[in-house]
Coordinates of C-alpha atoms and ligand atoms in Angstrom, one line a residue:
X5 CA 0.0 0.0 0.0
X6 CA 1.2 3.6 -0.7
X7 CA 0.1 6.8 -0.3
X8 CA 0.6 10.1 -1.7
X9 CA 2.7 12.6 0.2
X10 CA -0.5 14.8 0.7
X11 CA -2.4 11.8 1.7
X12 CA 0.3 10.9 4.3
X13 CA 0.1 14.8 5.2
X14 CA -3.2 14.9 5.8
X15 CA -4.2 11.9 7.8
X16 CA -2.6 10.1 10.6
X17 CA -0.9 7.0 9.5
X18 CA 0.4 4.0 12.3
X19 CA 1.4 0.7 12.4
X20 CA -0.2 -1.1 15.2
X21 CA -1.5 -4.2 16.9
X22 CA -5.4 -4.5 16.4
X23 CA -6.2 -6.1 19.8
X24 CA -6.0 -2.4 21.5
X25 CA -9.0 -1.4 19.1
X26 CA -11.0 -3.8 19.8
X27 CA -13.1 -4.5 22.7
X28 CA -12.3 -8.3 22.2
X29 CA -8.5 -7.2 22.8
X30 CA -7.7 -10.3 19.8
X31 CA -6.0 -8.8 16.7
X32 CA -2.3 -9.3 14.8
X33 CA -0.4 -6.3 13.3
X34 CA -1.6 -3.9 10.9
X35 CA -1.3 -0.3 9.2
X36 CA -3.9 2.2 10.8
X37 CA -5.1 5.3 9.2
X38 CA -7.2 8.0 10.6
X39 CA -9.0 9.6 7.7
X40 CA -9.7 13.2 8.8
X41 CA -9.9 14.9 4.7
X42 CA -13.0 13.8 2.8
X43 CA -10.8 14.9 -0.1
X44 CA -9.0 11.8 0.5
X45 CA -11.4 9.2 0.1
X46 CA -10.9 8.7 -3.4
X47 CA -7.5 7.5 -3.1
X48 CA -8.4 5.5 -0.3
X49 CA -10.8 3.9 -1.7
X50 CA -8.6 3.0 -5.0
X51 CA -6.7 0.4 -3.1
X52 CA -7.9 -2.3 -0.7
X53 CA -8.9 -1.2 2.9
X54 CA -11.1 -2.3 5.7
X55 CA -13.4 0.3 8.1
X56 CA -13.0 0.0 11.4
X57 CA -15.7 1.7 14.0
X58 CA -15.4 1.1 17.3
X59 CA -14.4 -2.7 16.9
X60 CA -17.2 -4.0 19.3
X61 CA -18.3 -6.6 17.2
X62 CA -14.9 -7.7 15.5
X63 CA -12.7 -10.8 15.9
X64 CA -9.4 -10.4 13.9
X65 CA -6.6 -13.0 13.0
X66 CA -4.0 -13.3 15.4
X67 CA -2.0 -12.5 11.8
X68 CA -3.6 -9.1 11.7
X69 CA -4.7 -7.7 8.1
X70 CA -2.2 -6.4 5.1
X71 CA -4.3 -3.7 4.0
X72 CA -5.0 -0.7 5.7
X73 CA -7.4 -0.4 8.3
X74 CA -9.4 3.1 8.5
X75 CA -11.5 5.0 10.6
X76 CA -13.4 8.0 10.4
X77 CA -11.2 10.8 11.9
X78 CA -13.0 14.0 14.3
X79 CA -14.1 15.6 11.3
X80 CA -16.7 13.3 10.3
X81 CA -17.9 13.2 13.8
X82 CA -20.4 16.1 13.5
X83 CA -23.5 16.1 15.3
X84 CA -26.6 19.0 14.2
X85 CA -29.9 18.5 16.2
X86 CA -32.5 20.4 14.1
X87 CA -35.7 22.4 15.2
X88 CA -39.0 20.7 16.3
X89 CA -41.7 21.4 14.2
X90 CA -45.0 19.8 14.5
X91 CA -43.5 17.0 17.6
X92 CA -40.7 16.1 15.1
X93 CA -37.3 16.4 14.8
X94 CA -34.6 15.8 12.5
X95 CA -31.0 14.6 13.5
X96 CA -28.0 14.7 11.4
X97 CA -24.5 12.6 12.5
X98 CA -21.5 11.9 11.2
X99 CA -20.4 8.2 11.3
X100 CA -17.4 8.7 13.9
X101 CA -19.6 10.1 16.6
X102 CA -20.2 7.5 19.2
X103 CA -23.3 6.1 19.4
X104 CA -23.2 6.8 23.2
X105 CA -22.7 10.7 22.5
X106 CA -25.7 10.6 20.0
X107 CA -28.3 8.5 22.4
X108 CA -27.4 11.0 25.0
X109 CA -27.6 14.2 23.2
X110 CA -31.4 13.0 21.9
X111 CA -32.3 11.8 25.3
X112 CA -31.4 15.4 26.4
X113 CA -33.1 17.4 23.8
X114 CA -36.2 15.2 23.8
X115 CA -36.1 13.2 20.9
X116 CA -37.0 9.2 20.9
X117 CA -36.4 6.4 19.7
X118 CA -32.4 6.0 19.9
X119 CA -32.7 5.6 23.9
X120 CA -33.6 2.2 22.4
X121 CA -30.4 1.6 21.9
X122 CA -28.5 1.9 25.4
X123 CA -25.6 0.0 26.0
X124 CA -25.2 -1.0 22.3
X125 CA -21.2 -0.3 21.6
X126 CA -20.9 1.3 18.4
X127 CA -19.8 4.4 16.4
X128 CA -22.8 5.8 14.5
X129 CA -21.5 4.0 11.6
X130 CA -20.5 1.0 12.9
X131 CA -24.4 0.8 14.2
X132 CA -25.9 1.2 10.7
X133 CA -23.3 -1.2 8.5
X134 CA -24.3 -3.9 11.1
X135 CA -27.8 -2.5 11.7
X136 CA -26.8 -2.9 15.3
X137 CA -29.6 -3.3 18.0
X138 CA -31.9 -5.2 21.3
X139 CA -34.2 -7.4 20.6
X140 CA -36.6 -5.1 20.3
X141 CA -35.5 -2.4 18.4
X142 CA -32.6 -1.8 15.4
X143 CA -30.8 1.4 14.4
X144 CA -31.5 2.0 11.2
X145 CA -35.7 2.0 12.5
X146 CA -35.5 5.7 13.1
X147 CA -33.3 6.7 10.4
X148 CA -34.3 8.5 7.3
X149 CA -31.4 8.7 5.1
X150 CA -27.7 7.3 5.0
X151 CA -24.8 9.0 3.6
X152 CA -22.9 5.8 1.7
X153 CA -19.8 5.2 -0.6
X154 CA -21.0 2.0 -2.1
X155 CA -18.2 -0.5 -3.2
X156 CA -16.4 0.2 -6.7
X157 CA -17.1 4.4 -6.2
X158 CA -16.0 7.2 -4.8
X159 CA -18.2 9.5 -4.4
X160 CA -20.5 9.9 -1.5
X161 CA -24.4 9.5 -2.0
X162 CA -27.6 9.7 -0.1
X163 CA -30.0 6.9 -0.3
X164 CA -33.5 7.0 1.5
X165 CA -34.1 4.2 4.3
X166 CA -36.7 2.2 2.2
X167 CA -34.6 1.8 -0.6
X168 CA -32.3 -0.6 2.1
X169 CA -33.6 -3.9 2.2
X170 CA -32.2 -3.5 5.9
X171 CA -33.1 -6.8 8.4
X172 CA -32.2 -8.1 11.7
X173 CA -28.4 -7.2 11.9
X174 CA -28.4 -6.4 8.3
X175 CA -28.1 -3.3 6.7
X176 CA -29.1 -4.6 3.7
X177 CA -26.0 -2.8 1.3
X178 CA -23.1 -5.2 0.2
X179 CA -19.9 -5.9 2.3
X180 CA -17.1 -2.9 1.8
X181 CA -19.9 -0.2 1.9
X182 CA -18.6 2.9 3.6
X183 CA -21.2 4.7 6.1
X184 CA -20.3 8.8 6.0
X185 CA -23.4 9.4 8.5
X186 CA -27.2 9.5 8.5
X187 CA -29.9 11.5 9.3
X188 CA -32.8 10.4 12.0
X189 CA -36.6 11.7 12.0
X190 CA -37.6 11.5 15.8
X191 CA -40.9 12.2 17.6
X192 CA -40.4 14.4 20.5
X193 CA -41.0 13.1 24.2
X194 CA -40.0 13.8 27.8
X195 CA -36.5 13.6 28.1
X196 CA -37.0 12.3 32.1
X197 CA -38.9 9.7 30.3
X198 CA -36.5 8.6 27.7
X199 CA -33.5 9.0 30.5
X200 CA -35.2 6.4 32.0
X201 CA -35.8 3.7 29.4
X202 CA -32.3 4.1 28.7
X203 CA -31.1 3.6 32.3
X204 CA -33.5 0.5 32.7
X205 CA -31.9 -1.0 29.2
X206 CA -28.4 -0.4 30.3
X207 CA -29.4 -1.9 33.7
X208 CA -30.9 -4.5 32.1
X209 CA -27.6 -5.6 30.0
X210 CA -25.4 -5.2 33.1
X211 CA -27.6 -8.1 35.2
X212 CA -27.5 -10.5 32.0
X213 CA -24.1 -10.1 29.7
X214 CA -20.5 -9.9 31.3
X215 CA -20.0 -6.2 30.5
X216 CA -16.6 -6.4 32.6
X217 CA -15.0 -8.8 30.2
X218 CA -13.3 -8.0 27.3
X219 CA -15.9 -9.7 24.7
X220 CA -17.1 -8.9 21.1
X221 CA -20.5 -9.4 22.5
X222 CA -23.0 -11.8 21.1
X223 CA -21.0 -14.2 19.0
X224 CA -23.7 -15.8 17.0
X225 CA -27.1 -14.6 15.5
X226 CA -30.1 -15.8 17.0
X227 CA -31.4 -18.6 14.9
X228 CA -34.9 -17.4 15.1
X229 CA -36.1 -14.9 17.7
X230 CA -37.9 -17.7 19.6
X231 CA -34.5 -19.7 19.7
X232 CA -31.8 -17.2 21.4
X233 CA -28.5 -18.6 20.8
X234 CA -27.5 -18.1 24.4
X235 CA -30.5 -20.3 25.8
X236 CA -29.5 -22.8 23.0
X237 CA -25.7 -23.1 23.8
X238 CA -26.4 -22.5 27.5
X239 CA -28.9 -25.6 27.4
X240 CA -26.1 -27.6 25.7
X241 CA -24.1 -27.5 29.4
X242 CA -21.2 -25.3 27.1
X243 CA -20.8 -22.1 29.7
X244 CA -17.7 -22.0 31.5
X245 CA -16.4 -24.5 28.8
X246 CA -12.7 -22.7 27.7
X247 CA -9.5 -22.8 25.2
X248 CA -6.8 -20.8 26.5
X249 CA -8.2 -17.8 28.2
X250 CA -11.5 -17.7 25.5
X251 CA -14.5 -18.6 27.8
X252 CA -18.1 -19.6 27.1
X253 CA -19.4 -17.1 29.5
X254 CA -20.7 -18.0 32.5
X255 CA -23.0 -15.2 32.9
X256 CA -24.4 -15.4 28.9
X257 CA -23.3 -18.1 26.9
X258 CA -23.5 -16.4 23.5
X259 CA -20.6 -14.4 25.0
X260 CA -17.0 -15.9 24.8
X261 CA -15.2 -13.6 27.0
X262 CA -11.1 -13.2 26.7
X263 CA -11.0 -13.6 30.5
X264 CA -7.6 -12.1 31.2
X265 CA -6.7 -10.5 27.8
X266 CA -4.3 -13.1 27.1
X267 CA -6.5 -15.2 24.6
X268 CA -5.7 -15.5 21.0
X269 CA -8.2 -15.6 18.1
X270 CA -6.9 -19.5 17.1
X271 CA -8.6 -20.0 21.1
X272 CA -12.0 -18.3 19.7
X273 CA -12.0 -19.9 16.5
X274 CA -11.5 -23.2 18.3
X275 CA -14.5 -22.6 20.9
X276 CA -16.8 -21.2 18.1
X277 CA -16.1 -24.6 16.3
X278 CA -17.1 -26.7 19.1
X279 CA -20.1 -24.6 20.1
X280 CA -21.3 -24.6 16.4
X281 CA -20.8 -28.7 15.7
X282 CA -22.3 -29.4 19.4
X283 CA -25.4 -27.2 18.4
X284 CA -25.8 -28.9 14.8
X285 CA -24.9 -32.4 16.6
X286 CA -27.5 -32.7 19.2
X287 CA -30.1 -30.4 18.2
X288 CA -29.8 -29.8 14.7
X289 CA -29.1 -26.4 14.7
X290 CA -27.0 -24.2 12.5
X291 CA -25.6 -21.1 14.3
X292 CA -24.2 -18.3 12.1
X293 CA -21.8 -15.8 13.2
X294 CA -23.0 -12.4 14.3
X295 CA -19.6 -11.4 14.9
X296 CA -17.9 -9.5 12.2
X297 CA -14.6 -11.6 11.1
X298 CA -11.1 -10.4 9.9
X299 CA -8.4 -12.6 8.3
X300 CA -10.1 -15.6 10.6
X301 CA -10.3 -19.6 9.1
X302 CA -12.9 -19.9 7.3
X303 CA -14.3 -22.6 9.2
X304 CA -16.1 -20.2 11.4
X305 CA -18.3 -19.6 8.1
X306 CA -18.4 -23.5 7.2
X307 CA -21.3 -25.9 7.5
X308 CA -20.7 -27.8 10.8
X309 CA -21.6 -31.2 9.0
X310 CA -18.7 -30.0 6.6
X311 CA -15.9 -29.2 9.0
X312 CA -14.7 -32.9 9.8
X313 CA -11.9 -32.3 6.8
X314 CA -10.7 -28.7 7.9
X315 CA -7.9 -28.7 10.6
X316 CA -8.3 -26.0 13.4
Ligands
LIG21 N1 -30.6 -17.2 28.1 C1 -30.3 -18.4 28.7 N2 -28.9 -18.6 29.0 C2 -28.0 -17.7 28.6 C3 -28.3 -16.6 27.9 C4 -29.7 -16.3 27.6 O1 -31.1 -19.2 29.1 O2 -26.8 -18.0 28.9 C5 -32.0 -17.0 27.8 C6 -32.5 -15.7 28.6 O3 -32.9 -16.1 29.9 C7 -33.7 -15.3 27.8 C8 -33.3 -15.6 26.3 O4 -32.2 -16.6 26.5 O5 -34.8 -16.0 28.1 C9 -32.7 -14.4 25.6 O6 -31.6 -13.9 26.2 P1 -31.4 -12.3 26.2 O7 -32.6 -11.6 26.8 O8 -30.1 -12.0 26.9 O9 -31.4 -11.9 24.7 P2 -30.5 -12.5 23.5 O10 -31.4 -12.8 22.5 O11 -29.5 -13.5 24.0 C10 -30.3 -10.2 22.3 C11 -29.2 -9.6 21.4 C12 -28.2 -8.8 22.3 C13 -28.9 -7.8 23.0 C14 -30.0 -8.4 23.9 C15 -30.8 -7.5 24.7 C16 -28.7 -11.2 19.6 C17 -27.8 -12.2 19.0 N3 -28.4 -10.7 20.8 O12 -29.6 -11.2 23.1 O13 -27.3 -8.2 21.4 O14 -28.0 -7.0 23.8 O15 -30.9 -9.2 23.0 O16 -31.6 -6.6 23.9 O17 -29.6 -10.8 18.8 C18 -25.1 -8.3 20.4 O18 -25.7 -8.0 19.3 O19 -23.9 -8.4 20.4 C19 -25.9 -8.4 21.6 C20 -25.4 -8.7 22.7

């Protein structure tokens, strides 16, 4: 990979270990670049590169990733809370902003629907590529509009919600699709009120997921919303089953936690395997991953009945 020296100029270019920007705390070596020009996506974009948010949802090779890795600098974390007008409001973000900073700044000014989403680690864009959500409620359901480079352009474009065939951690657009921000439509409310949903959620994720843990959260989808994947896996006698320091968590067992950091993504890859050919073994179940995956083995993606052939 190169780089112009304007390019180089202009945005912050490192070599580092992935692990520290991910919330799992698994990841090999890699170049990092902080994009802070928007006049510099189009040579970003002409070689290969992967988008980082806030890695919350991320398991990465313990071999890292050759090409670049990028996220969204300061300047595309903007954040313009329009006027109400007739009990509605319009929010626009920039996809760096923390989806943290942007739940709190709606709960303040009285504008719903994002409280929804407390406790859900994300950056704004992060949260719309992966459609990120509860189980009752999904980001991209208040938003109007996304601001998108689509795979094989450059230019940025605004596409209308309906035209995403968005679904339950789907966004709907194609792998590689870079999210510049979004606007949201919100009906306005009592902030007291909305404080309070989003303290009850948050409270609610604390008593039921092993937020101390260094974790990418819920590792596989739910296979249908009347079959969680934790009851599933937890039924199956698996928490507190471990490789290394990767853990089936005791507290939610579609967590594996990397109980004292030291874990290495061959560990996960090794647990997810056995989780996935116990569940497809003994109760005929096929459990896809919800976690995004970088430079991982590809048996994490392979049918269980499959896998006998691929070594770990
Ligand atoms: N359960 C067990 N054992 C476990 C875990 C769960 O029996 O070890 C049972 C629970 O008692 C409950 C049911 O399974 O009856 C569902 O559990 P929970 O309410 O924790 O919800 P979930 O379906 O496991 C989903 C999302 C979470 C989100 C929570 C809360 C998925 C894969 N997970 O979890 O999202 O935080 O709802 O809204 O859709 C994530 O996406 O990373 C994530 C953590």
């Amino acid at each position: 990979m190169t780089f112009t020296p304007d390019f180089e100029r202009r945005n912050r270019i490192e070599q580092v270990r992935l692990a520290a920007f991910t919330t799992m705390r698994i990841g090999g070596p890699a170049t990092l670049v902080t994009l802070e020009s928007r006049a510099d996506l189009a040579e970003l974009l002409g070689q290969p590169h992967r988008w980082l948010g806030r890695g919350a949802n991320l398991l990465i090779g313990d071999d890292g990733v050759p090409e670049p890795v990028v996220r969204l600098g300061e300047s595309f974390a903007t954040l313009e809370l329009g006027e109400v007008s007739g009990g509605r409001a319009r929010v626009r973000v920039g996809a760096a902003v923390d989806l943290a900073e942007l739940i709190a700044a709606c709960v303040k000014a009285g504008f719903a629907g994002p409280e929804g989403l407390a406790g859900v680690p994300a950056t704004v864009g992060g949260a719309l590529r992966m459609n990120a959500g509860t189980n009752t409620c999904w980001m991209l359901d208040w938003v109007s509009r996304v601001e998108v480079v689509l795979p094989g352009e450059t230019e940025p474009r605004w596409l209308e919600r309906a035209a995403l065939p968005a679904a339950y951690r789907s966004c709907g657009l194609p792998h590689g699709t870079l999210f510049l921000g979004c606007e949201l439509e919100l009906a306005t409310a009592d902030p007291a009120l909305l404080k309070a949903t989003g303290t009850r959620l948050k409270q609610a994720k604390a008593a039921t997921q092993p937020l101390a843990l260094a974790s990418a959260g819920c590792v596989f989808k739910n296979p249908a919303p009347t079959m969680p994947a934790g009851k599933l896996i937890d039924d199956l006698g698996l928490k507190g089953e471990h490789i290394g320091a990767a853990e089936i968590s005791t507290v939610h067992a579609n967590f594996i936690v990397n109980r004292t950091r030291a874990a290495t993504c061959a560990d996960v890859v090794a647990l997810i395997r056995r989780i996935r050919e116990r569940a497809w073994r003994e109760r005929g179940v096929l459990l896809t991953m919800e976690v995004e995956t970088w430079n991982c083995p590809v048996e994490l993606h392979i049918h269980p009945r499959e896998l006998a052939g691929v070594g770990v």
